Tab-separated table of C-alpha atoms in Angstrom:
chain	number	residue	atom	x	y	z
T	958	MET	CA	-17.387	-3.671	14.253
T	959	PHE	CA	-14.952	-0.280	13.875
T	960	PRO	CA	-16.209	2.662	12.267
T	961	LEU	CA	-14.850	2.821	8.433
T	962	HIS	CA	-12.959	6.192	9.500
T	963	VAL	CA	-11.189	4.307	11.823
T	964	THR	CA	-10.140	1.362	9.138
T	965	LEU	CA	-8.995	4.225	7.032
T	966	PHE	CA	-6.458	5.148	9.810
T	967	VAL	CA	-5.335	2.000	10.454
T	968	LEU	CA	-4.927	1.631	6.959
T	969	LEU	CA	-2.907	5.377	6.422
T	970	ALA	CA	-1.077	4.295	9.546
T	971	ASN	CA	0.305	1.313	8.734
T	972	LEU	CA	1.296	3.005	5.282
T	973	ALA	CA	3.673	5.131	7.504
T	974	LEU	CA	4.989	3.148	10.601
T	975	CYS	CA	7.630	0.729	10.330
T	976	GLN	CA	7.512	-2.651	10.163
T	977	TYR	CA	7.790	-3.690	13.747
T	978	TYR	CA	4.258	-1.888	14.450
T	979	ASP	CA	2.806	-3.853	11.431
T	980	TYR	CA	2.975	-6.936	12.778
T	981	ASP	CA	2.479	-5.754	17.013
T	982	TYR	CA	5.621	-7.096	17.166
T	983	GLN	CA	7.552	-7.476	21.275
T	984	PRO	CA	10.625	-7.900	21.924
T	985	VAL	CA	10.637	-12.105	23.509
T	986	SER	CA	12.697	-10.290	26.619
T	987	MET	CA	8.898	-8.834	27.685
T	988	LEU	CA	7.403	-11.990	27.327
T	989	GLY	CA	8.865	-14.589	29.795
T	990	PRO	CA	10.684	-17.609	29.053
T	991	SER	CA	10.515	-19.527	26.372
T	992	GLY	CA	8.039	-22.906	27.193
T	993	PRO	CA	8.540	-25.958	26.100
T	994	ASN	CA	6.691	-26.540	22.904
T	995	CYS	CA	8.840	-24.869	20.935
T	996	ASN	CA	11.709	-24.881	17.969
T	997	LYS	CA	15.033	-24.869	20.070
T	998	GLU	CA	15.842	-22.582	17.431
T	999	CYS	CA	13.475	-19.983	18.402
T	1000	ASP	CA	11.420	-18.652	21.485
T	1001	CYS	CA	7.809	-19.834	22.854
T	1002	PRO	CA	7.136	-17.154	25.464
T	1003	ILE	CA	5.089	-18.800	27.971
T	1004	ASN	CA	2.744	-15.653	28.054
T	1005	PHE	CA	2.275	-16.578	24.756
T	1006	PRO	CA	2.419	-19.612	23.730
T	1007	SER	CA	0.913	-19.219	20.790
T	1008	ALA	CA	3.943	-17.307	19.028
T	1009	MET	CA	7.474	-18.666	17.841
T	1010	TYR	CA	9.802	-15.566	17.303
T	1011	CYS	CA	13.042	-16.516	15.714
T	1012	ASP	CA	14.201	-13.259	14.425
T	1013	ASN	CA	17.343	-11.906	14.491
T	1014	ARG	CA	19.367	-15.464	14.954
T	1015	LYS	CA	21.042	-15.286	11.636
T	1016	LEU	CA	19.535	-18.422	10.700
T	1017	ARG	CA	19.501	-19.845	7.350
T	1018	PHE	CA	16.455	-22.184	7.215
T	1019	VAL	CA	12.701	-21.980	8.453
T	1020	PRO	CA	13.032	-23.981	11.227
T	1021	ILE	CA	9.865	-26.824	11.834
T	1022	VAL	CA	6.916	-24.631	13.406
T	1023	PRO	CA	5.892	-26.973	16.313
T	1024	SER	CA	1.477	-27.790	16.573
T	1025	GLY	CA	-0.322	-24.975	18.984
T	1026	ILE	CA	1.412	-22.129	16.706
T	1027	LYS	CA	-0.235	-19.032	15.232
T	1028	TYR	CA	2.453	-16.705	14.582
T	1029	VAL	CA	5.897	-17.312	13.312
T	1030	TYR	CA	8.323	-14.250	13.047
T	1031	LEU	CA	11.244	-14.867	11.356
T	1032	GLN	CA	12.263	-11.731	10.007
T	1033	ASN	CA	16.286	-10.294	10.069
T	1034	ASN	CA	17.636	-13.562	8.842
T	1035	LEU	CA	19.637	-15.124	6.696
T	1036	ILE	CA	17.007	-17.556	5.390
T	1037	GLU	CA	17.614	-18.227	1.551
T	1038	GLU	CA	15.154	-21.580	1.483
T	1039	ILE	CA	11.653	-22.840	2.827
T	1040	LYS	CA	11.924	-26.620	3.280
T	1041	ALA	CA	8.754	-29.072	2.839
T	1042	GLY	CA	7.887	-30.013	5.882
T	1043	VAL	CA	8.156	-27.039	7.742
T	1044	PHE	CA	4.708	-26.062	8.514
T	1045	ASP	CA	3.070	-29.662	7.986
T	1046	ASN	CA	1.880	-29.274	12.130
T	1047	VAL	CA	0.346	-25.784	11.554
T	1048	THR	CA	-1.217	-26.238	8.078
T	1049	ASP	CA	-4.840	-24.544	9.025
T	1050	THR	CA	-4.048	-22.822	12.887
T	1051	LEU	CA	-1.248	-20.586	11.169
T	1052	ARG	CA	-2.234	-17.125	11.442
T	1053	TRP	CA	1.171	-14.711	10.861
T	1054	LEU	CA	4.047	-15.301	8.998
T	1055	VAL	CA	6.670	-12.804	8.981
T	1056	LEU	CA	9.631	-13.741	6.958
T	1057	ASP	CA	10.872	-9.900	5.912
T	1058	HIS	CA	14.787	-9.455	5.590
T	1059	ASN	CA	16.177	-12.457	4.186
T	1060	GLN	CA	17.515	-13.809	1.020
T	1061	ILE	CA	14.585	-16.286	-0.200
T	1062	THR	CA	14.025	-16.714	-3.781
T	1063	ASN	CA	11.497	-18.731	-5.521
T	1064	ALA	CA	13.192	-21.595	-6.418
T	1065	LYS	CA	14.577	-22.718	-3.066
T	1066	ILE	CA	10.318	-22.013	-1.503
T	1067	GLU	CA	9.429	-25.939	-1.574
T	1068	LYS	CA	6.095	-27.319	-2.391
T	1069	GLY	CA	4.176	-27.829	1.312
T	1070	THR	CA	5.379	-24.795	2.256
T	1071	ILE	CA	3.509	-22.066	1.746
T	1072	ASP	CA	0.849	-23.885	-0.478
T	1073	LYS	CA	-0.221	-25.917	2.259
T	1074	LEU	CA	-0.870	-22.727	4.622
T	1075	THR	CA	-5.187	-22.550	4.825
T	1076	ALA	CA	-6.031	-20.221	7.699
T	1077	LEU	CA	-2.919	-17.768	7.025
T	1078	GLU	CA	-4.299	-14.208	7.595
T	1079	LYS	CA	-1.146	-12.155	7.085
T	1080	LEU	CA	1.888	-12.651	5.345
T	1081	PHE	CA	4.671	-10.308	5.557
T	1082	PHE	CA	7.387	-11.423	2.734
T	1083	SER	CA	9.293	-8.554	2.226
T	1084	PHE	CA	13.595	-7.158	1.708
T	1085	ASN	CA	13.635	-10.748	0.036
T	1086	ASN	CA	14.879	-11.586	-3.471
T	1087	ILE	CA	11.714	-13.251	-4.924
T	1088	THR	CA	10.778	-12.268	-8.604
T	1089	GLU	CA	6.664	-13.617	-8.481
T	1090	PRO	CA	4.687	-14.077	-5.144
T	1091	ALA	CA	4.201	-16.801	-3.293
T	1092	ILE	CA	0.982	-16.923	-2.200
T	1093	PRO	CA	-1.068	-19.040	0.311
T	1094	PRO	CA	-3.891	-20.984	-0.256
T	1095	SER	CA	-6.098	-19.892	2.794
T	1096	LYS	CA	-9.569	-17.646	2.324
T	1097	PHE	CA	-8.273	-15.699	5.048
T	1098	LEU	CA	-6.108	-14.197	4.086
T	1099	GLU	CA	-5.843	-10.176	5.207
T	1100	GLU	CA	-2.632	-8.812	4.233
T	1101	LEU	CA	-0.054	-9.107	1.896
T	1102	LYS	CA	3.391	-7.645	1.664
T	1103	MET	CA	6.122	-8.336	-0.854
T	1104	MET	CA	7.896	-4.934	-0.728
T	1105	ASN	CA	11.207	-4.194	-1.993
T	1106	ASN	CA	11.766	-7.720	-3.575
T	1107	LYS	CA	12.518	-8.182	-7.160
T	1108	LEU	CA	8.768	-9.075	-8.825
T	1109	SER	CA	8.634	-8.663	-12.171
T	1110	LYS	CA	5.109	-10.287	-12.507
T	1111	PHE	CA	1.932	-11.173	-10.630
T	1112	PRO	CA	0.197	-13.709	-12.341
T	1113	SER	CA	-3.722	-13.161	-12.601
T	1114	GLY	CA	-6.284	-15.729	-10.572
T	1115	LEU	CA	-3.548	-15.797	-7.433
T	1116	LEU	CA	-5.909	-13.565	-5.793
T	1117	THR	CA	-9.290	-14.703	-6.905
T	1118	ASP	CA	-10.266	-16.687	-4.357
T	1119	LYS	CA	-9.145	-14.000	-1.468
T	1120	VAL	CA	-12.264	-12.891	-0.363
T	1121	ASN	CA	-10.452	-11.078	3.176
T	1122	LEU	CA	-7.782	-9.118	1.898
T	1123	THR	CA	-8.129	-5.580	2.521
T	1124	SER	CA	-4.650	-4.791	1.946
T	1125	ILE	CA	-1.361	-5.244	-0.570
T	1126	SER	CA	1.998	-3.596	-0.432
T	1127	LEU	CA	3.997	-4.255	-3.782
T	1128	GLN	CA	6.255	-1.461	-3.708
T	1129	HIS	CA	9.949	-1.057	-4.652
T	1130	ASN	CA	9.566	-4.038	-7.000
T	1131	GLU	CA	9.903	-4.408	-10.948
T	1132	LEU	CA	6.672	-4.583	-12.052
T	1133	THR	CA	4.802	-3.015	-15.393
T	1134	SER	CA	1.258	-2.826	-16.261
T	1135	GLU	CA	1.360	-5.504	-18.100
T	1136	ALA	CA	2.867	-7.840	-15.500
T	1137	ILE	CA	-0.308	-6.920	-13.360
T	1138	THR	CA	-3.190	-7.164	-15.737
T	1139	ASP	CA	-6.191	-8.334	-13.845
T	1140	ALA	CA	-3.941	-9.157	-10.642
T	1141	PHE	CA	-6.125	-7.731	-8.425
T	1142	LYS	CA	-9.705	-8.402	-9.480
T	1143	GLY	CA	-10.245	-11.338	-6.907
T	1144	PRO	CA	-10.539	-9.723	-3.625
T	1145	LYS	CA	-13.709	-7.778	-3.396
T	1146	LYS	CA	-13.068	-6.340	-0.437
T	1147	LEU	CA	-9.623	-4.410	-0.869
T	1148	LEU	CA	-8.657	-0.967	0.689
T	1149	SER	CA	-5.857	-0.373	0.010
T	1150	LEU	CA	-3.060	-1.094	-3.354
T	1151	ASP	CA	-0.032	0.287	-3.193
T	1152	VAL	CA	2.365	-0.207	-6.389
T	1153	SER	CA	5.412	2.805	-5.891
T	1154	HIS	CA	8.258	2.112	-7.206
T	1155	ASN	CA	7.830	0.211	-9.728
T	1156	LYS	CA	7.355	0.746	-13.760
T	1157	LEU	CA	4.021	1.351	-14.278
T	1158	ARG	CA	2.987	2.710	-17.379
T	1159	LYS	CA	-0.634	3.566	-16.324
T	1160	LEU	CA	-2.380	2.593	-13.287
T	1161	PRO	CA	-3.337	-0.727	-12.381
T	1162	ALA	CA	-6.503	-2.021	-14.204
T	1163	GLY	CA	-9.205	-4.123	-12.919
T	1164	VAL	CA	-8.819	-3.289	-9.487
T	1165	PRO	CA	-11.794	-3.664	-7.436
T	1166	SER	CA	-14.946	-1.045	-6.805
T	1167	SER	CA	-13.712	-1.611	-2.924
T	1168	LEU	CA	-10.679	0.358	-2.743
T	1169	GLU	CA	-10.197	3.641	-1.254
T	1170	ILE	CA	-6.070	4.096	-0.967
T	1171	LEU	CA	-3.812	3.979	-4.332
T	1172	TYR	CA	-0.188	4.884	-4.206
T	1173	ALA	CA	1.110	4.761	-7.486
T	1174	ASP	CA	3.932	6.889	-6.446
T	1175	TYR	CA	7.216	6.661	-8.072
T	1176	ASN	CA	6.316	4.961	-11.769
T	1177	ASP	CA	6.633	5.750	-15.707
T	1178	ILE	CA	2.875	6.438	-15.840
T	1179	ASP	CA	2.429	9.291	-18.224
T	1180	LYS	CA	-2.044	9.150	-18.455
T	1181	ILE	CA	-5.036	8.660	-16.715
T	1182	GLY	CA	-7.332	6.172	-18.517
T	1183	ALA	CA	-10.957	8.178	-18.908
T	1184	GLY	CA	-12.786	7.069	-16.155
T	1185	TYR	CA	-10.717	5.548	-14.676
T	1186	LEU	CA	-11.439	6.923	-11.128
T	1187	LYS	CA	-15.662	6.728	-12.353
T	1188	LYS	CA	-14.546	2.710	-11.579
T	1189	LEU	CA	-13.735	3.392	-8.095
T	1190	PRO	CA	-16.633	5.021	-6.017
T	1191	SER	CA	-15.062	4.264	-2.870
T	1192	LEU	CA	-11.840	5.972	-3.877
T	1193	ARG	CA	-10.476	8.563	-1.280
T	1194	TYR	CA	-6.446	8.594	-1.752
T	1195	LEU	CA	-4.459	8.454	-4.735
T	1196	ARG	CA	-0.992	9.402	-4.986
T	1197	VAL	CA	0.292	9.130	-8.489
T	1198	SER	CA	3.672	11.595	-7.721
T	1199	HIS	CA	6.965	11.262	-9.240
T	1200	ASN	CA	5.750	10.186	-12.494
T	1201	ASN	CA	5.878	11.696	-16.046
T	1202	LEU	CA	2.358	13.176	-15.820
T	1203	GLU	CA	1.381	15.991	-19.319
T	1204	ASP	CA	-1.786	18.002	-19.757
T	1205	SER	CA	-2.053	15.841	-22.567
T	1206	GLY	CA	-2.301	12.363	-20.626
T	1207	ILE	CA	-5.619	13.811	-18.910
T	1208	PRO	CA	-8.659	13.124	-19.811
T	1209	ALA	CA	-11.393	16.909	-18.401
T	1210	GLY	CA	-12.497	15.664	-15.565
T	1211	ALA	CA	-10.022	12.646	-14.960
T	1212	PHE	CA	-10.220	13.621	-11.183
T	1213	ASN	CA	-13.554	15.043	-10.387
T	1214	VAL	CA	-14.833	12.143	-8.735
T	1215	THR	CA	-17.376	12.874	-4.892
T	1216	SER	CA	-15.542	10.502	-3.122
T	1217	LEU	CA	-11.403	11.891	-3.426
T	1218	LEU	CA	-10.153	13.618	-0.584
T	1219	GLU	CA	-6.408	13.473	-1.450
T	1220	LEU	CA	-4.581	14.095	-4.765
T	1221	ASP	CA	-0.754	14.108	-5.304
T	1222	LEU	CA	0.327	15.082	-8.474
T	1223	SER	CA	3.189	16.452	-7.549
T	1224	PHE	CA	6.390	16.162	-9.476
T	1225	ASN	CA	5.013	15.574	-13.059
T	1226	ARG	CA	5.135	18.246	-16.059
T	1227	LEU	CA	1.678	19.336	-15.921
T	1228	GLN	CA	1.551	22.568	-17.321
T	1229	SER	CA	-2.298	23.519	-15.695
T	1230	ILE	CA	-4.292	22.840	-13.299
T	1231	PRO	CA	-6.598	19.622	-12.965
T	1232	GLU	CA	-10.276	19.824	-12.745
T	1233	VAL	CA	-11.265	18.605	-9.204
T	1234	ASN	CA	-14.661	17.925	-7.507
T	1235	GLU	CA	-15.183	20.019	-4.668
T	1236	GLN	CA	-15.032	17.636	-2.398
T	1237	LEU	CA	-11.396	17.319	-2.306
T	1238	GLU	CA	-9.436	18.447	0.994
T	1239	GLN	CA	-5.947	17.966	0.021
T	1240	LEU	CA	-4.097	18.628	-3.337
T	1241	TYR	CA	-1.001	17.922	-4.119
T	1242	LEU	CA	0.992	20.194	-7.214
T	1243	GLN	CA	4.053	21.232	-6.525
T	1244	ALA	CA	7.132	20.509	-8.737
T	1245	ASN	CA	5.613	21.256	-11.803
T	1246	GLU	CA	4.900	23.599	-14.539
T	1247	ILE	CA	2.177	24.919	-14.040
T	1248	ASN	CA	1.767	28.705	-15.169
T	1249	LYS	CA	-1.774	29.930	-15.105
T	1250	PHE	CA	-4.017	29.255	-11.815
T	1251	ASP	CA	-7.994	28.408	-13.529
T	1252	LEU	CA	-10.515	28.543	-10.890
T	1253	ALA	CA	-13.233	26.668	-13.017
T	1254	SER	CA	-11.007	23.570	-11.924
T	1255	PHE	CA	-12.116	24.036	-8.144
T	1256	CYS	CA	-15.004	25.256	-9.213
T	1257	LYS	CA	-17.938	25.851	-12.629
T	1258	PHE	CA	-19.720	28.355	-9.703
T	1259	THR	CA	-19.874	29.822	-6.567
T	1260	GLY	CA	-22.578	29.814	-4.544
T	1261	PRO	CA	-23.621	29.927	-0.400
T	1262	LEU	CA	-23.552	25.688	-1.306
T	1263	ASN	CA	-21.427	25.867	-3.702
T	1264	TYR	CA	-17.654	25.943	-2.926
T	1265	SER	CA	-14.280	23.952	-2.886
T	1266	ARG	CA	-13.903	22.106	0.471
T	1267	LEU	CA	-10.395	21.771	-0.443
T	1268	LYS	CA	-7.804	22.729	2.892
T	1269	HIS	CA	-4.239	22.260	1.762
T	1270	LEU	CA	-3.026	23.225	-1.653
T	1271	ARG	CA	0.957	22.876	-3.015
T	1272	LEU	CA	2.198	25.128	-5.690
T	1273	ASP	CA	5.497	25.579	-4.678
T	1274	ALA	CA	7.986	24.935	-7.590
T	1275	ASN	CA	5.777	25.922	-10.247
T	1276	ILE	CA	5.679	29.035	-12.730
T	1277	ILE	CA	2.668	31.019	-10.741
T	1278	THR	CA	2.689	33.007	-7.530
T	1279	TYR	CA	0.581	34.055	-5.246
T	1280	SER	CA	-0.394	36.831	-7.411
T	1281	ASP	CA	-1.616	34.805	-10.150
T	1282	ILE	CA	-4.449	33.710	-7.913
T	1283	PRO	CA	-7.833	36.296	-9.306
T	1284	PRO	CA	-9.699	38.088	-6.484
T	1285	GLU	CA	-13.131	36.064	-6.803
T	1286	SER	CA	-10.936	32.900	-5.461
T	1287	ALA	CA	-12.014	33.783	-1.673
T	1288	ASN	CA	-15.147	32.968	-1.893
T	1289	CYS	CA	-14.322	29.495	-4.435
T	1290	LEU	CA	-11.450	28.425	-1.942
T	1291	ARG	CA	-12.930	29.682	1.624
T	1292	GLN	CA	-11.810	26.657	3.597
T	1293	ALA	CA	-8.470	26.819	1.835
T	1294	SER	CA	-5.880	27.372	4.988
T	1295	ASP	CA	-3.167	26.832	3.383
T	1296	ILE	CA	-1.968	27.488	-0.334
T	1297	MET	CA	1.721	27.318	-0.683
T	1298	PHE	CA	3.590	28.711	-3.511
T	1299	GLU	CA	7.072	28.596	-2.284
């Protein structure tokens, strides 16, 4: 078992690094010549015989995957369709399927393909043209990436039995709040959910209490539900930047939860600093309309053990300056090494 902080570090790193690192990609030339048990369109290196590399080959179809293959790399092709039967040899053994950067639509995903993969652990389906998710029946699914598609709906119930799913990435789609109602109720081990760059009016409803990372930047969110964060006792990283939040859309104490370490509310329309918990370490409020510095937002009262753990605070591109900080803030914000006004 890895420590919790290691798991979080890996999740955050995966969100930041390019997709090649996401699936531990290595050039075929580093893995030796191809073995005999391989489709002629691809390479199955003898030093890694359970992987089939079909990436960057201008393929227009998914080739038949031979038995013994657990990892299939099909990124960066011209694939438009997935024909029935291509996965028949690996329905209960295929673990990773990478389909990023192709031209696949839902209409060209035939039955008897993804819907037969019962052992899949990772499905990478980003940069295609699907309008709704294609979800395998596998209960072992751990990671789902469908970024930069045309997703406009995500029916509830698709993830009901995904008990091992820990990470979902759906940024850069066309999802509305109504389209994802109860979509994420099933995976009770979910740690990371990214719905940035969509059309949400509110934070996703019905997410499991296990969630630790929620990114919802670049949406149309104009309010935070009262008690929303209270239902997420493990949430540590919340980003809601580049939305339409105003003071009236944030109930009192909405962000005052002990679990939260990082909160990003930058590029909204806030006029005051929302109340946060003393355990918060990173607060980003730049590019709002904040015109006052209320110390009570950080500390209700100050004492030897009662003070804010805030380390970084960004207030640049607002209507206040460093001179607006009250003198008594030194005790409350004693750990703040970086308060930015310009």
